[in-house]
Amino acid sequence: MRIQNQQLEWLVQFCLKFEMNAKGSRQRSKFIRILQDKIEEYRKHRQELIELYATKDAHGEPLIVVDNGERCYDVKDKNGYMKEFIELQLEYNYINMTKENILMLKVVGDAYLNHEDMFLGIESDFYHYICIEFEEFFDKQVKEISK
């Protein structure tokens, strides 16, 4: 299963909405721990981009400025930074189909695909994309059983 960096935090928050029994809750917790590890890795890479592109203060720390009333890093090459940042956002993370993960993905995928909330905008895109990933996972499982 693959998930883009930009979808990780949304997916964690979404999964926390599921009502599950004890077994389902354990599997959801395992799934969320995997996602949180991937979020930490993403944040590390995002910080590396800031370190690379941000102007530094006298102590060598990224300089924070106020731009249009918002605090942000002082980045001189904004186009270069944004190109790298978008690339980072769109990078995929993979959850391997190991024996340990198959039960987890079945339980979480079933809850996810049977969730009935409505979404708009980017949430709708994220929801749709993750549905496709879980559907592909279930299709692979059916093919494995059929062999």
PDB file of C-alpha atoms in Angstrom:
ATOM      1  CA  MET A   1       0.000   0.000   0.000  1.00  0.00           C
ATOM      2  CA  ARG A   2       1.309   3.459  -0.807  1.00  0.00           C
ATOM      3  CA  ILE A   3       0.441   6.818   0.743  1.00  0.00           C
ATOM      4  CA  GLN A   4       1.735  10.255  -0.185  1.00  0.00           C
ATOM      5  CA  ASN A   5       3.455  12.388   2.449  1.00  0.00           C
ATOM      6  CA  GLN A   6       0.735  15.028   2.127  1.00  0.00           C
ATOM      7  CA  GLN A   7      -1.906  12.445   3.109  1.00  0.00           C
ATOM      8  CA  LEU A   8      -0.245  10.986   6.202  1.00  0.00           C
ATOM      9  CA  GLU A   9      -1.462  13.352   8.930  1.00  0.00           C
ATOM     10  CA  TRP A  10      -4.953  13.522   7.443  1.00  0.00           C
ATOM     11  CA  LEU A  11      -5.143   9.726   7.386  1.00  0.00           C
ATOM     12  CA  VAL A  12      -4.118   9.448  11.056  1.00  0.00           C
ATOM     13  CA  GLN A  13      -6.845  11.915  12.076  1.00  0.00           C
ATOM     14  CA  PHE A  14      -9.388  10.161   9.880  1.00  0.00           C
ATOM     15  CA  CYS A  15      -8.603   6.721  11.324  1.00  0.00           C
ATOM     16  CA  LEU A  16      -9.129   8.020  14.847  1.00  0.00           C
ATOM     17  CA  LYS A  17     -12.814   8.598  13.960  1.00  0.00           C
ATOM     18  CA  PHE A  18     -13.526   4.883  13.420  1.00  0.00           C
ATOM     19  CA  GLU A  19     -15.519   3.101  16.100  1.00  0.00           C
ATOM     20  CA  MET A  20     -13.930  -0.309  16.518  1.00  0.00           C
ATOM     21  CA  ASN A  21     -13.999  -3.299  18.814  1.00  0.00           C
ATOM     22  CA  ALA A  22     -10.894  -4.218  20.852  1.00  0.00           C
ATOM     23  CA  LYS A  23      -9.237  -6.213  18.063  1.00  0.00           C
ATOM     24  CA  GLY A  24      -9.970  -3.484  15.522  1.00  0.00           C
ATOM     25  CA  SER A  25      -8.657  -0.834  17.882  1.00  0.00           C
ATOM     26  CA  ARG A  26      -5.371  -2.728  18.281  1.00  0.00           C
ATOM     27  CA  GLN A  27      -4.987  -3.031  14.512  1.00  0.00           C
ATOM     28  CA  ARG A  28      -5.832   0.652  14.036  1.00  0.00           C
ATOM     29  CA  SER A  29      -3.231   1.577  16.668  1.00  0.00           C
ATOM     30  CA  LYS A  30      -0.633  -0.485  14.822  1.00  0.00           C
ATOM     31  CA  PHE A  31      -1.538   1.241  11.546  1.00  0.00           C
ATOM     32  CA  ILE A  32      -1.346   4.679  13.160  1.00  0.00           C
ATOM     33  CA  ARG A  33       2.071   3.882  14.681  1.00  0.00           C
ATOM     34  CA  ILE A  34       3.360   2.991  11.220  1.00  0.00           C
ATOM     35  CA  LEU A  35       1.930   6.227   9.828  1.00  0.00           C
ATOM     36  CA  GLN A  36       3.405   8.262  12.702  1.00  0.00           C
ATOM     37  CA  ASP A  37       6.863   6.825  11.972  1.00  0.00           C
ATOM     38  CA  LYS A  38       6.449   7.920   8.371  1.00  0.00           C
ATOM     39  CA  ILE A  39       5.266  11.371   9.498  1.00  0.00           C
ATOM     40  CA  GLU A  40       8.409  11.768  11.604  1.00  0.00           C
ATOM     41  CA  GLU A  41      10.569  10.852   8.625  1.00  0.00           C
ATOM     42  CA  TYR A  42       8.646  13.345   6.452  1.00  0.00           C
ATOM     43  CA  ARG A  43       9.093  16.103   9.061  1.00  0.00           C
ATOM     44  CA  LYS A  44      12.819  15.388   9.188  1.00  0.00           C
ATOM     45  CA  HIS A  45      13.069  15.787   5.412  1.00  0.00           C
ATOM     46  CA  ARG A  46      10.964  18.968   5.525  1.00  0.00           C
ATOM     47  CA  GLN A  47      13.308  20.413   8.163  1.00  0.00           C
ATOM     48  CA  GLU A  48      16.281  19.531   5.960  1.00  0.00           C
ATOM     49  CA  LEU A  49      14.675  21.560   3.151  1.00  0.00           C
ATOM     50  CA  ILE A  50      14.225  24.514   5.495  1.00  0.00           C
ATOM     51  CA  GLU A  51      17.850  24.250   6.580  1.00  0.00           C
ATOM     52  CA  LEU A  52      18.940  24.157   2.946  1.00  0.00           C
ATOM     53  CA  TYR A  53      16.844  27.085   1.668  1.00  0.00           C
ATOM     54  CA  ALA A  54      16.272  29.412   4.633  1.00  0.00           C
ATOM     55  CA  THR A  55      18.420  32.431   5.390  1.00  0.00           C
ATOM     56  CA  LYS A  56      20.282  31.888   8.671  1.00  0.00           C
ATOM     57  CA  ASP A  57      20.455  34.264  11.644  1.00  0.00           C
ATOM     58  CA  ALA A  58      23.650  35.112  13.553  1.00  0.00           C
ATOM     59  CA  HIS A  59      23.450  31.757  15.377  1.00  0.00           C
ATOM     60  CA  GLY A  60      23.091  29.733  12.171  1.00  0.00           C
ATOM     61  CA  GLU A  61      19.385  29.062  12.761  1.00  0.00           C
ATOM     62  CA  PRO A  62      16.747  29.541  10.029  1.00  0.00           C
ATOM     63  CA  LEU A  63      15.539  33.150  10.127  1.00  0.00           C
ATOM     64  CA  ILE A  64      11.817  33.667  10.772  1.00  0.00           C
ATOM     65  CA  VAL A  65      10.143  36.768   9.321  1.00  0.00           C
ATOM     66  CA  VAL A  66       6.605  38.140   9.217  1.00  0.00           C
ATOM     67  CA  ASP A  67       5.140  38.126   5.696  1.00  0.00           C
ATOM     68  CA  ASN A  68       1.564  39.380   5.203  1.00  0.00           C
ATOM     69  CA  GLY A  69       0.955  38.990   8.928  1.00  0.00           C
ATOM     70  CA  GLU A  70       2.180  35.379   9.049  1.00  0.00           C
ATOM     71  CA  ARG A  71       5.384  34.035  10.568  1.00  0.00           C
ATOM     72  CA  CYS A  72       7.442  32.087   8.052  1.00  0.00           C
ATOM     73  CA  TYR A  73      11.017  31.222   7.197  1.00  0.00           C
ATOM     74  CA  ASP A  74      12.997  33.758   5.175  1.00  0.00           C
ATOM     75  CA  VAL A  75      13.575  31.868   1.938  1.00  0.00           C
ATOM     76  CA  LYS A  76      15.406  33.687  -0.859  1.00  0.00           C
ATOM     77  CA  ASP A  77      14.950  31.047  -3.592  1.00  0.00           C
ATOM     78  CA  LYS A  78      11.209  30.542  -3.125  1.00  0.00           C
ATOM     79  CA  ASN A  79      10.767  28.823  -6.484  1.00  0.00           C
ATOM     80  CA  GLY A  80      13.534  26.322  -5.736  1.00  0.00           C
ATOM     81  CA  TYR A  81      12.155  25.688  -2.256  1.00  0.00           C
ATOM     82  CA  MET A  82       8.576  25.235  -3.505  1.00  0.00           C
ATOM     83  CA  LYS A  83       9.699  22.836  -6.245  1.00  0.00           C
ATOM     84  CA  GLU A  84      11.502  20.680  -3.663  1.00  0.00           C
ATOM     85  CA  PHE A  85       8.669  21.007  -1.121  1.00  0.00           C
ATOM     86  CA  ILE A  86       5.998  19.908  -3.621  1.00  0.00           C
ATOM     87  CA  GLU A  87       8.183  16.976  -4.637  1.00  0.00           C
ATOM     88  CA  LEU A  88       8.478  15.995  -0.969  1.00  0.00           C
ATOM     89  CA  GLN A  89       4.708  16.318  -0.460  1.00  0.00           C
ATOM     90  CA  LEU A  90       4.023  14.003  -3.405  1.00  0.00           C
ATOM     91  CA  GLU A  91       6.552  11.313  -2.447  1.00  0.00           C
ATOM     92  CA  TYR A  92       5.086   7.935  -1.571  1.00  0.00           C
ATOM     93  CA  ASN A  93       5.456   5.945   1.612  1.00  0.00           C
ATOM     94  CA  TYR A  94       4.903   2.207   1.459  1.00  0.00           C
ATOM     95  CA  ILE A  95       3.346  -0.191   3.926  1.00  0.00           C
ATOM     96  CA  ASN A  96       4.662  -3.633   3.089  1.00  0.00           C
ATOM     97  CA  MET A  97       2.307  -6.565   2.693  1.00  0.00           C
ATOM     98  CA  THR A  98       3.989  -8.668   5.339  1.00  0.00           C
ATOM     99  CA  LYS A  99       2.099 -11.357   7.239  1.00  0.00           C
ATOM    100  CA  GLU A 100       2.010  -9.044  10.273  1.00  0.00           C
ATOM    101  CA  ASN A 101       0.533  -6.180   8.257  1.00  0.00           C
ATOM    102  CA  ILE A 102      -2.098  -8.080   6.266  1.00  0.00           C
ATOM    103  CA  LEU A 103      -4.550  -8.446   9.176  1.00  0.00           C
ATOM    104  CA  MET A 104      -4.000  -4.797  10.123  1.00  0.00           C
ATOM    105  CA  LEU A 105      -4.682  -3.625   6.543  1.00  0.00           C
ATOM    106  CA  LYS A 106      -7.782  -5.844   6.281  1.00  0.00           C
ATOM    107  CA  VAL A 107      -9.305  -4.482   9.487  1.00  0.00           C
ATOM    108  CA  VAL A 108      -8.433  -0.820   8.848  1.00  0.00           C
ATOM    109  CA  GLY A 109      -9.279  -1.085   5.139  1.00  0.00           C
ATOM    110  CA  ASP A 110     -12.691  -2.552   5.858  1.00  0.00           C
ATOM    111  CA  ALA A 111     -13.495   0.232   8.334  1.00  0.00           C
ATOM    112  CA  TYR A 112     -12.174   2.849   5.908  1.00  0.00           C
ATOM    113  CA  LEU A 113     -14.118   1.590   2.891  1.00  0.00           C
ATOM    114  CA  ASN A 114     -17.346   1.305   4.898  1.00  0.00           C
ATOM    115  CA  HIS A 115     -17.094   4.805   6.367  1.00  0.00           C
ATOM    116  CA  GLU A 116     -20.031   6.961   5.275  1.00  0.00           C
ATOM    117  CA  ASP A 117     -18.912  10.562   5.870  1.00  0.00           C
ATOM    118  CA  MET A 118     -19.004  13.004   2.961  1.00  0.00           C
ATOM    119  CA  PHE A 119     -15.938  15.049   2.019  1.00  0.00           C
ATOM    120  CA  LEU A 120     -15.232  18.168  -0.001  1.00  0.00           C
ATOM    121  CA  GLY A 121     -12.113  19.589  -1.595  1.00  0.00           C
ATOM    122  CA  ILE A 122      -8.733  18.124  -0.798  1.00  0.00           C
ATOM    123  CA  GLU A 123     -10.226  15.770   1.814  1.00  0.00           C
ATOM    124  CA  SER A 124     -12.372  14.265  -0.933  1.00  0.00           C
ATOM    125  CA  ASP A 125      -9.272  13.717  -3.071  1.00  0.00           C
ATOM    126  CA  PHE A 126      -7.369  12.139  -0.172  1.00  0.00           C
ATOM    127  CA  TYR A 127     -10.317   9.894   0.742  1.00  0.00           C
ATOM    128  CA  HIS A 128     -10.752   8.757  -2.869  1.00  0.00           C
ATOM    129  CA  TYR A 129      -7.054   8.013  -3.317  1.00  0.00           C
ATOM    130  CA  ILE A 130      -6.809   5.966  -0.100  1.00  0.00           C
ATOM    131  CA  CYS A 131      -9.992   4.074  -1.118  1.00  0.00           C
ATOM    132  CA  ILE A 132      -8.256   3.060  -4.328  1.00  0.00           C
ATOM    133  CA  GLU A 133      -5.227   1.846  -2.375  1.00  0.00           C
ATOM    134  CA  PHE A 134      -7.370  -0.268  -0.010  1.00  0.00           C
ATOM    135  CA  GLU A 135      -9.430  -1.643  -2.930  1.00  0.00           C
ATOM    136  CA  GLU A 136      -6.224  -2.675  -4.699  1.00  0.00           C
ATOM    137  CA  PHE A 137      -5.047  -4.319  -1.463  1.00  0.00           C
ATOM    138  CA  PHE A 138      -8.311  -6.319  -1.217  1.00  0.00           C
ATOM    139  CA  ASP A 139      -8.090  -7.267  -4.912  1.00  0.00           C
ATOM    140  CA  LYS A 140      -4.578  -8.639  -4.311  1.00  0.00           C
ATOM    141  CA  GLN A 141      -5.856 -10.620  -1.335  1.00  0.00           C
ATOM    142  CA  VAL A 142      -8.620 -12.198  -3.429  1.00  0.00           C
ATOM    143  CA  LYS A 143      -6.098 -13.127  -6.125  1.00  0.00           C
ATOM    144  CA  GLU A 144      -3.800 -14.714  -3.503  1.00  0.00           C
ATOM    145  CA  ILE A 145      -6.696 -16.772  -2.126  1.00  0.00           C
ATOM    146  CA  SER A 146      -7.681 -17.862  -5.651  1.00  0.00           C
ATOM    147  CA  LYS A 147      -4.226 -19.327  -6.393  1.00  0.00           C
TER     148      LYS A 147
END
